PDB file of C-alpha atoms in Angstrom:
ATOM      1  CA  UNK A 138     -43.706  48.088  72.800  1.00 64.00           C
ATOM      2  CA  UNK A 139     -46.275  51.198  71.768  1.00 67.00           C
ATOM      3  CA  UNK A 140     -46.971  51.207  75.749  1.00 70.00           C
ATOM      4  CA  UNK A 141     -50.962  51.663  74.168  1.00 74.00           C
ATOM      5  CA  UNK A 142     -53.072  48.332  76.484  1.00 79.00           C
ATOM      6  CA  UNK A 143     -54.817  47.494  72.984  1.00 80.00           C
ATOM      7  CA  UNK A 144     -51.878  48.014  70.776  1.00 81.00           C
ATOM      8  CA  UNK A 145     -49.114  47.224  72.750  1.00 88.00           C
ATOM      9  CA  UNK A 146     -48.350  42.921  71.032  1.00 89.00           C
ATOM     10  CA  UNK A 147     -45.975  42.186  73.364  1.00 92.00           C
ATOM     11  CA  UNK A 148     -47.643  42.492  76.142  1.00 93.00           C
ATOM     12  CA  UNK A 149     -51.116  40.263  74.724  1.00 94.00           C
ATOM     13  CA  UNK A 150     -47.982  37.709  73.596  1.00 95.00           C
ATOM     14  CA  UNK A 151     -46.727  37.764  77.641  1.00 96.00           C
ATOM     15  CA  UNK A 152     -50.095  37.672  79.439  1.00 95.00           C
ATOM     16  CA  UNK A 153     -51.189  34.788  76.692  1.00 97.00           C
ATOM     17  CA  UNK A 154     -48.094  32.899  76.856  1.00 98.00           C
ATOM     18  CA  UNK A 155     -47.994  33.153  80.956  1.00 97.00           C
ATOM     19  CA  UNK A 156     -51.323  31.529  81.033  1.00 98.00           C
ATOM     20  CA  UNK A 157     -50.643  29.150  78.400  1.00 98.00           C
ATOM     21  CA  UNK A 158     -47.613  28.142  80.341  1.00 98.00           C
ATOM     22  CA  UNK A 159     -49.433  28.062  83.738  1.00 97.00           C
ATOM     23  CA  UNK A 160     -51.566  25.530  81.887  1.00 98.00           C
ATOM     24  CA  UNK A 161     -49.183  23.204  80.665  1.00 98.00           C
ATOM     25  CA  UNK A 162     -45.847  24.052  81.839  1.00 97.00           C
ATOM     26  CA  UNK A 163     -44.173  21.191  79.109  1.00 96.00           C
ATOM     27  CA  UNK A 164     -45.525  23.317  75.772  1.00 97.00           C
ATOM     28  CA  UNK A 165     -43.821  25.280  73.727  1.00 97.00           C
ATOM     29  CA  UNK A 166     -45.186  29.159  73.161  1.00 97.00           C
ATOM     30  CA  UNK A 167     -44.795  30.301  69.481  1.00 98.00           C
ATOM     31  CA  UNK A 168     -45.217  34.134  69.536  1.00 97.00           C
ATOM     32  CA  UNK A 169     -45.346  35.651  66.070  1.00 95.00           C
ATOM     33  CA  UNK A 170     -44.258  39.307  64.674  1.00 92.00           C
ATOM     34  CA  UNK A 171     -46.417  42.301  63.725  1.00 88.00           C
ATOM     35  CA  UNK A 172     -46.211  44.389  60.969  1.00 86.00           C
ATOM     36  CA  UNK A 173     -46.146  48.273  60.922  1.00 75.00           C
ATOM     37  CA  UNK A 174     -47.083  50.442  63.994  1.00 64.00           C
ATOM     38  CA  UNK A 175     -44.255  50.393  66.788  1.00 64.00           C
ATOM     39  CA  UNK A 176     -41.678  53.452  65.522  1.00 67.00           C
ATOM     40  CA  UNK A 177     -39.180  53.801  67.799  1.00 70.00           C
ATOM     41  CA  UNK A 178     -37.677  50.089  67.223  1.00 77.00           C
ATOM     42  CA  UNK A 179     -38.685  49.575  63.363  1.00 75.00           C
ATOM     43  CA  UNK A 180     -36.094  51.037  61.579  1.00 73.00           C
ATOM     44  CA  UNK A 181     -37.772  50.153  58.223  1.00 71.00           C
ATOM     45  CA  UNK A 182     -40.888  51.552  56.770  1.00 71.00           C
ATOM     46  CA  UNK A 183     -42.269  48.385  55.153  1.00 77.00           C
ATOM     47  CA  UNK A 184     -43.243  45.063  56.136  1.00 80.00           C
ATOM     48  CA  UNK A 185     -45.133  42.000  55.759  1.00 81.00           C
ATOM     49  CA  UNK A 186     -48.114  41.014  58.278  1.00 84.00           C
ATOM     50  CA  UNK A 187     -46.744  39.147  61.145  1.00 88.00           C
ATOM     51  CA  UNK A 188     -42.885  39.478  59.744  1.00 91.00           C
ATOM     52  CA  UNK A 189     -41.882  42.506  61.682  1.00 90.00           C
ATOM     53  CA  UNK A 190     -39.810  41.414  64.961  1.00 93.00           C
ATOM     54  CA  UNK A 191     -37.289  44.573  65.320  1.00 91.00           C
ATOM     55  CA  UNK A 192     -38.978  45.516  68.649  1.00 89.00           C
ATOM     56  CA  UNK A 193     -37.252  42.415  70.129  1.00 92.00           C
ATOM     57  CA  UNK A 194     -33.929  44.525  70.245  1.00 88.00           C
ATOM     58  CA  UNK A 195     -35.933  46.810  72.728  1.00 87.00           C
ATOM     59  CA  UNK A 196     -38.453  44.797  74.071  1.00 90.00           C
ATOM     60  CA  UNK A 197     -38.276  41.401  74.064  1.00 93.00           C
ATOM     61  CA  UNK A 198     -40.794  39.024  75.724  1.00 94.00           C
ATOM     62  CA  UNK A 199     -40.502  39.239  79.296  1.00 95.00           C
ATOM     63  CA  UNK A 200     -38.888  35.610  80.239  1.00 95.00           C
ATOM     64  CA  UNK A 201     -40.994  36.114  83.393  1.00 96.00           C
ATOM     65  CA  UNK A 202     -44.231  35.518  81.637  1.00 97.00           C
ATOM     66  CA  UNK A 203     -42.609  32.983  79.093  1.00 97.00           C
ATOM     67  CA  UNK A 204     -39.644  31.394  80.178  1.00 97.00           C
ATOM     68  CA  UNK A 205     -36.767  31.209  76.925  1.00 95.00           C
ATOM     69  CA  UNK A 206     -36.580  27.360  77.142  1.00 96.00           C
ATOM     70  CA  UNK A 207     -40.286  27.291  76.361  1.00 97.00           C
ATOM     71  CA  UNK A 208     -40.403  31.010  73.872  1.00 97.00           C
ATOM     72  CA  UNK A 209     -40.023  30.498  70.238  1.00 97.00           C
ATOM     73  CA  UNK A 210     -40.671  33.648  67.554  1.00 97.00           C
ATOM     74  CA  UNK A 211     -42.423  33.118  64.911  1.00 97.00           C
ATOM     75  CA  UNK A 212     -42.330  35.042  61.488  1.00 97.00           C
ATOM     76  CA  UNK A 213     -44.295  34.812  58.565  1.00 96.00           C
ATOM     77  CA  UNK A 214     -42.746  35.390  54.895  1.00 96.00           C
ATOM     78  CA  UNK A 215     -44.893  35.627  51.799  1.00 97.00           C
ATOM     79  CA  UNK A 216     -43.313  36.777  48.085  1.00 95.00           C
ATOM     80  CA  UNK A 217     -45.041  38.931  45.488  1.00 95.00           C
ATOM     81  CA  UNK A 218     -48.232  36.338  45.064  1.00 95.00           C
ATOM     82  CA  UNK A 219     -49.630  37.267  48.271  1.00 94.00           C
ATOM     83  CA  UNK A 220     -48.122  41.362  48.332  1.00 92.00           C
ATOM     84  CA  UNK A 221     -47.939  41.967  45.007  1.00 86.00           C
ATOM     85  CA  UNK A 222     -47.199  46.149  46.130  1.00 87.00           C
ATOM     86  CA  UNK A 223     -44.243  45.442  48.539  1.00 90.00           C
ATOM     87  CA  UNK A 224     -41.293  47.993  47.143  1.00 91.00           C
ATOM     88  CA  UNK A 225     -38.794  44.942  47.563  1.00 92.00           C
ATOM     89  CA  UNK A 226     -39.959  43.323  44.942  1.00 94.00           C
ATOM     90  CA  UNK A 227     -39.690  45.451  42.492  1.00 93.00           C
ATOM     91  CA  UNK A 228     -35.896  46.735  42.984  1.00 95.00           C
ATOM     92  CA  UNK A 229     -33.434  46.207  40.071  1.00 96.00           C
ATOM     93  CA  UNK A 230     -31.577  43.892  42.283  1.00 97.00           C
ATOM     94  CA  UNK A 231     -34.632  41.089  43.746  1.00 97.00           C
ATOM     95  CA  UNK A 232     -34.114  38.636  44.701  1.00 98.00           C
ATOM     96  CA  UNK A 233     -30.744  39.398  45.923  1.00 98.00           C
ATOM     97  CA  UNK A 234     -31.971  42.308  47.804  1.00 97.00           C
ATOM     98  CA  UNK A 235     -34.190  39.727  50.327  1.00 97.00           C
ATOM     99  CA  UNK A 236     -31.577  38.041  52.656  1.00 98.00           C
ATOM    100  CA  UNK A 237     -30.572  41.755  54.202  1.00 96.00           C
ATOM    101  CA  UNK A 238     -33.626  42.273  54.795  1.00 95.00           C
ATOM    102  CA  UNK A 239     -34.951  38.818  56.135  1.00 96.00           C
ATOM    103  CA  UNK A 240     -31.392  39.516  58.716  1.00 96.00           C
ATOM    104  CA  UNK A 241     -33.190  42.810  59.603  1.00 93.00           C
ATOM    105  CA  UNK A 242     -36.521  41.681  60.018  1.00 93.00           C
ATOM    106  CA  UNK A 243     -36.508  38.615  62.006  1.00 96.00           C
ATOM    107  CA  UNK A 244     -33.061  36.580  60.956  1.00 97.00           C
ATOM    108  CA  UNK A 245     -31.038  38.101  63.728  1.00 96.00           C
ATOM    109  CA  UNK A 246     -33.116  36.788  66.636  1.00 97.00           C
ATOM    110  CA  UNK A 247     -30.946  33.366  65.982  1.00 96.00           C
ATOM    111  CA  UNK A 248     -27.488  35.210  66.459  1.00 95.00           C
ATOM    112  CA  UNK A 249     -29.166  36.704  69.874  1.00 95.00           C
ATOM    113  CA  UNK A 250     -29.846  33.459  70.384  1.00 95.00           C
ATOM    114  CA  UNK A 251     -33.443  33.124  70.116  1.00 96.00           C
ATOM    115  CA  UNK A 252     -35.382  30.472  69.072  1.00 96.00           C
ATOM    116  CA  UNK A 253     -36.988  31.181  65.670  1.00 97.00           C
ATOM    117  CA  UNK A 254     -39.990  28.586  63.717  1.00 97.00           C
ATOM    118  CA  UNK A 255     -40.889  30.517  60.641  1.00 97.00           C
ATOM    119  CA  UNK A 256     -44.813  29.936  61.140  1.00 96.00           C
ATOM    120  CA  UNK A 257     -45.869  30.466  57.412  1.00 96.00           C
ATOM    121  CA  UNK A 258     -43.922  30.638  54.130  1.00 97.00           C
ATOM    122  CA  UNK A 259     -45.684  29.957  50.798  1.00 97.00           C
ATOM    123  CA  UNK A 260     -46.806  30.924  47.174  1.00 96.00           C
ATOM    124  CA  UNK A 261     -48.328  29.730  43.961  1.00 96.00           C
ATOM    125  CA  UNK A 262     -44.900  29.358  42.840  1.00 96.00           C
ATOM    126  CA  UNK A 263     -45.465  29.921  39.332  1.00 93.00           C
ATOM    127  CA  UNK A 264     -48.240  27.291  38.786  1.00 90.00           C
ATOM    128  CA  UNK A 265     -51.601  28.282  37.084  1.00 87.00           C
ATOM    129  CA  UNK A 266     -54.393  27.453  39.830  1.00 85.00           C
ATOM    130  CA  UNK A 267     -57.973  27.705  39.710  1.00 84.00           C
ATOM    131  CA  UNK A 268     -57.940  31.546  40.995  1.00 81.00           C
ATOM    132  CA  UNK A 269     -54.742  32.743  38.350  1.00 86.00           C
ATOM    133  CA  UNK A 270     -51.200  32.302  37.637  1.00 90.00           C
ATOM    134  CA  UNK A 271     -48.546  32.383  39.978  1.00 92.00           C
ATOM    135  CA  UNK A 272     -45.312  35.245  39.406  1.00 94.00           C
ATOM    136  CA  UNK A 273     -41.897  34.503  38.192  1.00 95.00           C
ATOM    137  CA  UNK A 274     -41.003  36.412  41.323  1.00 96.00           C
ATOM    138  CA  UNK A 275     -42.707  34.281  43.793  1.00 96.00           C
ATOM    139  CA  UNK A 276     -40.285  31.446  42.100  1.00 97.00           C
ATOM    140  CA  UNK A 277     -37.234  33.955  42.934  1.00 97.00           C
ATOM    141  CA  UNK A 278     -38.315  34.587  46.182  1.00 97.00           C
ATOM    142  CA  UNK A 279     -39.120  31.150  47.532  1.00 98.00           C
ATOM    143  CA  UNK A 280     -36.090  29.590  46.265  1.00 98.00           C
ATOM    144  CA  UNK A 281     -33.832  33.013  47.898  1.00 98.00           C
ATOM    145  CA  UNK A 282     -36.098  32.107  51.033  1.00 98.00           C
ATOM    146  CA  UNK A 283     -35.272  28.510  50.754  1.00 98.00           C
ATOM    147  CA  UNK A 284     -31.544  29.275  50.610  1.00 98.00           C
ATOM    148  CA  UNK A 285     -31.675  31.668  53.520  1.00 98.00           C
ATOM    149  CA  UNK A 286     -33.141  29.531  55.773  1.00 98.00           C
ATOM    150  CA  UNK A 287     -30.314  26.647  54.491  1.00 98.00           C
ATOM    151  CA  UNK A 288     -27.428  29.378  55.441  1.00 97.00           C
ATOM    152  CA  UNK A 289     -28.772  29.772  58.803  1.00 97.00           C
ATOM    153  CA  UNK A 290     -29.447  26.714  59.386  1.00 96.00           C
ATOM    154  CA  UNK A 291     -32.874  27.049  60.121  1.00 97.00           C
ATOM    155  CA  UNK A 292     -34.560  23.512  60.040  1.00 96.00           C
ATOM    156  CA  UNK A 293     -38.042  24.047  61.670  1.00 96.00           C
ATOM    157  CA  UNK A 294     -40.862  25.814  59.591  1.00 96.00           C
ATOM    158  CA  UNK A 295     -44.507  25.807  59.057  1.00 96.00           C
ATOM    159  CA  UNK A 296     -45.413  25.835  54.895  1.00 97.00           C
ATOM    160  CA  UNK A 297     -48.764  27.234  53.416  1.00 96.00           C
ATOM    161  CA  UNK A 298     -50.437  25.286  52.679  1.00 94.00           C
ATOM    162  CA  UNK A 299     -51.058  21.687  52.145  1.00 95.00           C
ATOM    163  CA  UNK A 300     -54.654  22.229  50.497  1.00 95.00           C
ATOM    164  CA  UNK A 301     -55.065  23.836  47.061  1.00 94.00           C
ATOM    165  CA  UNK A 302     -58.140  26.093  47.735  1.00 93.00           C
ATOM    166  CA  UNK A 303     -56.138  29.096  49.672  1.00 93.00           C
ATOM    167  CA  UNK A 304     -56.800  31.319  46.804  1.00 92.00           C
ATOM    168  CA  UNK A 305     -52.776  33.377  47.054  1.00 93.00           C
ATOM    169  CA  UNK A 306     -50.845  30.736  47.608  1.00 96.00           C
ATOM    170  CA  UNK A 307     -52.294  27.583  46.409  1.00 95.00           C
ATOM    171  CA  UNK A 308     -50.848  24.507  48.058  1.00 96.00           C
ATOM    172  CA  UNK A 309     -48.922  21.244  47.786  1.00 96.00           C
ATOM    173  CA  UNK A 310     -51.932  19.480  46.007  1.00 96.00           C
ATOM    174  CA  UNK A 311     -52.693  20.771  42.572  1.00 95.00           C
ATOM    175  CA  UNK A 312     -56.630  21.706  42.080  1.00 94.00           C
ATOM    176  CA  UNK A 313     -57.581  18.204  41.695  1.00 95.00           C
ATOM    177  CA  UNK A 314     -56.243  17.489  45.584  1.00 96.00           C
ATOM    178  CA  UNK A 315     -54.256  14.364  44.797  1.00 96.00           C
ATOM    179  CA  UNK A 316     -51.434  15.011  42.435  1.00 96.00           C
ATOM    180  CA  UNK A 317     -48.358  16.710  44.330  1.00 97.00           C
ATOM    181  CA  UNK A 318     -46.998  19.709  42.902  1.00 96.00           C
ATOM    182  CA  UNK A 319     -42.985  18.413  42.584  1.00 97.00           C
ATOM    183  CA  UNK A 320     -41.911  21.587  42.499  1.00 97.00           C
ATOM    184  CA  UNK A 321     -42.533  23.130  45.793  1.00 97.00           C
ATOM    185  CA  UNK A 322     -41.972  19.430  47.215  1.00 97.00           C
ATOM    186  CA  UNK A 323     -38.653  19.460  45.822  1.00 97.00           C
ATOM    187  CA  UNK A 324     -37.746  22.867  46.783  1.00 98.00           C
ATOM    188  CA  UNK A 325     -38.555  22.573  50.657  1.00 96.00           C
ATOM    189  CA  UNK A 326     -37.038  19.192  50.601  1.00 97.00           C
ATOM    190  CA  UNK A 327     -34.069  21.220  50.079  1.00 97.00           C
ATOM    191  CA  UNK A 328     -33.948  22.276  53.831  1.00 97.00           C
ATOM    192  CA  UNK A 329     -34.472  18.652  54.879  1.00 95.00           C
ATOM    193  CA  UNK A 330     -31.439  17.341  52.769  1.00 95.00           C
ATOM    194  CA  UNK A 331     -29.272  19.969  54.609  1.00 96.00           C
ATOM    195  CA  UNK A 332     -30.565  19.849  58.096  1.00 95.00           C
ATOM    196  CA  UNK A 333     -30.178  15.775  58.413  1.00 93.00           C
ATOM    197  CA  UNK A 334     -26.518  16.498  57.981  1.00 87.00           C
ATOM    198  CA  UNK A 335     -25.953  19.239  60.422  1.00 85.00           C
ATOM    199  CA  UNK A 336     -25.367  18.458  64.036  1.00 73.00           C
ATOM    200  CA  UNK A 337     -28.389  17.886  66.118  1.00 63.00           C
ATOM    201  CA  UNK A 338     -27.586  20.872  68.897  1.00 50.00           C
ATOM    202  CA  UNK A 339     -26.081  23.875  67.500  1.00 48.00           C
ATOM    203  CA  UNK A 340     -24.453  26.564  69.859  1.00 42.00           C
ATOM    204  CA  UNK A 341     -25.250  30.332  69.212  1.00 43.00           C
ATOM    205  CA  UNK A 342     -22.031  31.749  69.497  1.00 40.00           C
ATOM    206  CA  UNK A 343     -21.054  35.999  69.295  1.00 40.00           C
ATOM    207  CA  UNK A 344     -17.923  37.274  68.744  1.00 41.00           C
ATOM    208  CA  UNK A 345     -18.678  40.976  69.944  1.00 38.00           C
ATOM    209  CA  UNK A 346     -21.351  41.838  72.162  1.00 36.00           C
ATOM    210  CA  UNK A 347     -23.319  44.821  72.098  1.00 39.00           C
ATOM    211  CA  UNK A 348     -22.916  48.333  73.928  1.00 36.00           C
ATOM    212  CA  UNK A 349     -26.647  48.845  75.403  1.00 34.00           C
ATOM    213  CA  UNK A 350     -28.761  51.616  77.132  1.00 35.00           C
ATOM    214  CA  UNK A 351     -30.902  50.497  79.813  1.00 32.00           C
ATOM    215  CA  UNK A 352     -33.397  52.585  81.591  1.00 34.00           C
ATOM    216  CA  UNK A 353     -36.427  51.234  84.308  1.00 34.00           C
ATOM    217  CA  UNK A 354     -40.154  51.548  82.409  1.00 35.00           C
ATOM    218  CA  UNK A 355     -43.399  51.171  83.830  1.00 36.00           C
ATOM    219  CA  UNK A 356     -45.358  48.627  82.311  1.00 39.00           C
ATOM    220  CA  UNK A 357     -49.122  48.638  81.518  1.00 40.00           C
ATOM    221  CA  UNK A 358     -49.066  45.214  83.639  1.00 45.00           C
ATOM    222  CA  UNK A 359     -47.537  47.590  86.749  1.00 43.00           C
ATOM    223  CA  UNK A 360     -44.274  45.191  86.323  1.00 44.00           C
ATOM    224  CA  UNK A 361     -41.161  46.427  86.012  1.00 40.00           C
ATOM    225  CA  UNK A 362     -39.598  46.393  82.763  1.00 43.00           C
ATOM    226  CA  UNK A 363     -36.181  46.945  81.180  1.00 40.00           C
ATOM    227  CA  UNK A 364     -35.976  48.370  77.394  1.00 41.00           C
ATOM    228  CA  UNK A 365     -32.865  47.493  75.764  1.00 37.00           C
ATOM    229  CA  UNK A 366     -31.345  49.995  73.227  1.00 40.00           C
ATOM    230  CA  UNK A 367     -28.518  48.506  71.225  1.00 39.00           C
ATOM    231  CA  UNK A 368     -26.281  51.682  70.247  1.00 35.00           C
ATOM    232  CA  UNK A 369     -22.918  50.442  68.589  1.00 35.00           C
ATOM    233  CA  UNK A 370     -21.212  47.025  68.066  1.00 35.00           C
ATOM    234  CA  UNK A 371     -17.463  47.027  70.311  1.00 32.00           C
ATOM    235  CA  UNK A 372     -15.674  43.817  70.386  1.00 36.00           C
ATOM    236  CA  UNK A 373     -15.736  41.272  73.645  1.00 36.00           C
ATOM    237  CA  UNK A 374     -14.870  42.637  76.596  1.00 35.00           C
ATOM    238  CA  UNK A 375     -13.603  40.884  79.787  1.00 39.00           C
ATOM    239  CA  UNK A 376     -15.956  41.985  82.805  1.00 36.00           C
ATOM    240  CA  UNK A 377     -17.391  40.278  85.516  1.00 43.00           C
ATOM    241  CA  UNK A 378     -20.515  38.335  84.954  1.00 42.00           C
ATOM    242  CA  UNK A 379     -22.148  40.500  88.118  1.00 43.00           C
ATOM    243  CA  UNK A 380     -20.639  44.063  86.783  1.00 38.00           C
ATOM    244  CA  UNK A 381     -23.596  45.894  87.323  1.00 40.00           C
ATOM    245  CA  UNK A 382     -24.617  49.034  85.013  1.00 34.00           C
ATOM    246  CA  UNK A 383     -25.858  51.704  85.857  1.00 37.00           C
ATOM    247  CA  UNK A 384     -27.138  49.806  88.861  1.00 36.00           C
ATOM    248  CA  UNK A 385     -28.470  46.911  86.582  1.00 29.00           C
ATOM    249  CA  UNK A 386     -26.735  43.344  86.607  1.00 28.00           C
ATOM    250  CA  UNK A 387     -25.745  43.070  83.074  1.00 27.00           C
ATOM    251  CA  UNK A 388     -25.532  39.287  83.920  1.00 28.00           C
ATOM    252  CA  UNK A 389     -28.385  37.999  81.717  1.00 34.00           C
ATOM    253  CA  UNK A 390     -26.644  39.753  78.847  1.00 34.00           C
ATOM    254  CA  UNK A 391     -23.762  37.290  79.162  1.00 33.00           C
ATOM    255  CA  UNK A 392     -24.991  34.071  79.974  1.00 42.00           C
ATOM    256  CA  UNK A 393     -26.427  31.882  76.948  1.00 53.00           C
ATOM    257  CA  UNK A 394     -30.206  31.710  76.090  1.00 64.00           C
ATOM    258  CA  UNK A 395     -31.702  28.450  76.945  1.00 66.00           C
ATOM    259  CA  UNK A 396     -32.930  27.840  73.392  1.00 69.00           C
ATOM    260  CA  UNK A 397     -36.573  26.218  73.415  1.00 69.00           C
ATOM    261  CA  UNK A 398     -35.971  22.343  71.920  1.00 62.00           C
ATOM    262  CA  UNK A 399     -37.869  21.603  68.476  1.00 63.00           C
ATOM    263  CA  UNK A 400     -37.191  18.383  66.853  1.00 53.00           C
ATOM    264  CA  UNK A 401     -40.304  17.891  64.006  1.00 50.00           C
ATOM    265  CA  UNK A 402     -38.412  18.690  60.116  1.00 45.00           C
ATOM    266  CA  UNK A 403     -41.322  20.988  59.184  1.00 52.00           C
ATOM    267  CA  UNK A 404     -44.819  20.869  59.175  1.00 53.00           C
ATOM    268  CA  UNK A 405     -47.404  21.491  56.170  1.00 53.00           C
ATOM    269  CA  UNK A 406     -50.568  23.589  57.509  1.00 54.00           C
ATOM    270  CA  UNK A 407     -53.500  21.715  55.740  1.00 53.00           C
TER     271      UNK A 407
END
């Protein structure tokens, strides 16, 4: 959303995805987060590479380029082995502090009905590897992130890594790249265990929906865009489903999301 044709994600992500989708029309397009940069919409000042998606409230992927049943964000979430600097980490109340901030960062796309793949979560997870010792914190934070992803019932995720050799993170082999490391195993398995007893379609349901700003941009593509502004929460209101606003259909902000369809547990990236 920077409106800058080498800066601007969103729309690399659209013209990608649109070709992508042109190409095989049955594929799913995974379309992951940034970090710092885009102002108006980041209302923190500190993330993680790739773990920033707050610009979605303002502009989200155009479904003309990638249509929703086929769009699925993609965050990635590292603890204090791989940013060892992050403020988070260090506050009096971590690892408590995380799940507010996950919400903020990328968590909400679910309510908004999104579909969301975490595309890499990992850490050393307090083992001694050949490049150093993993934190206590990284512990904390992967079994917080563990937990988070259990109380929203996120069940599809992408773990770094299955090797041993990435030098952060480690990976599910110990140094020796045949014993499993139990630990991390059992901890993942967690979201597993829960997700084979949930339902296997979930609906997205809001209680309130949101009062917006719209206004007409131009787009670096020429297209014709629409930036969304939430303002204020104000509970449901009955309107007509083609009340128009400001000379806008507000239509597409009532009707569901056709959530994109992922079935695979989780995947280890080797």
């Amino acid at each position: 959303g920077t409106g800058k044709r080498k800066l601007d994600w969103r729309l690399a992500a659209q013209k990608a995805g649109k070709a992508v989708h042109e190409t095989n029309p049955n594929v799913l397009i995974f379309v992951g987060g940034i970090e710092n940069g885009q102002e108006d919409c980041s209302k923190d000042d500190e993330f993680l590479w790739g773990e920033n998606f707050m610009p979605v409230d303002c502009y989200p992927v155009n479904n003309m380029f990638i249509p929703e049943n086929k769009l699925v964000y993609s965050p990635h979430i590292y603890g204090p082995d791989v940013y060892n600097d992050i403020k988070y980490f260090s506050d009096t109340d971590f690892p408590e502090n995380m799940p507010a901030l996950w919400e903020d960062h990328f968590g909400f796309l679910l309510d908004d009905g999104y579909s969301l793949v975490p595309g890499e979560f990992g850490g050393k997870y307090g083992l001694e590897t050949e490049t150093g010792l993993g934190s206590e914190g990284d512990v904390l934070f992967q079994d917080k992130l563990v937990q988070y992803f259990i109380d929203k019932n996120i069940c599809n995720f992408f773990y770094w890594s299955f090797n041993p050799n990435s030098d952060d993170t480690g990976g599910l082999l110990l140094d020796d790249w045949t014993t499993p490391v139990e630990s991390k195993i059992d901890n993942i398995m967690r979201i597993k265990e829960h997700c084979e007893d949930i339902p296997e379609k979930m609906t997205v349901k809001k209680d309130n929906v949101n009062d917006v700003q719209i206004s007409e941009t131009e787009s670096l593509e020429n297209e014709s865009e629409t930036k969304i502004e939430k303002t204020q929460s104000i509970p449901s209101v009955d309107l007509p489903l083609d009340t128009d606003l400001s000379g806008i259909s507000i239509r597409e902000f009532k009707k569901p999301r056709q959530q994109a369809q992922v079935s695979s547990f989780f995947t280890l990236i080797p």
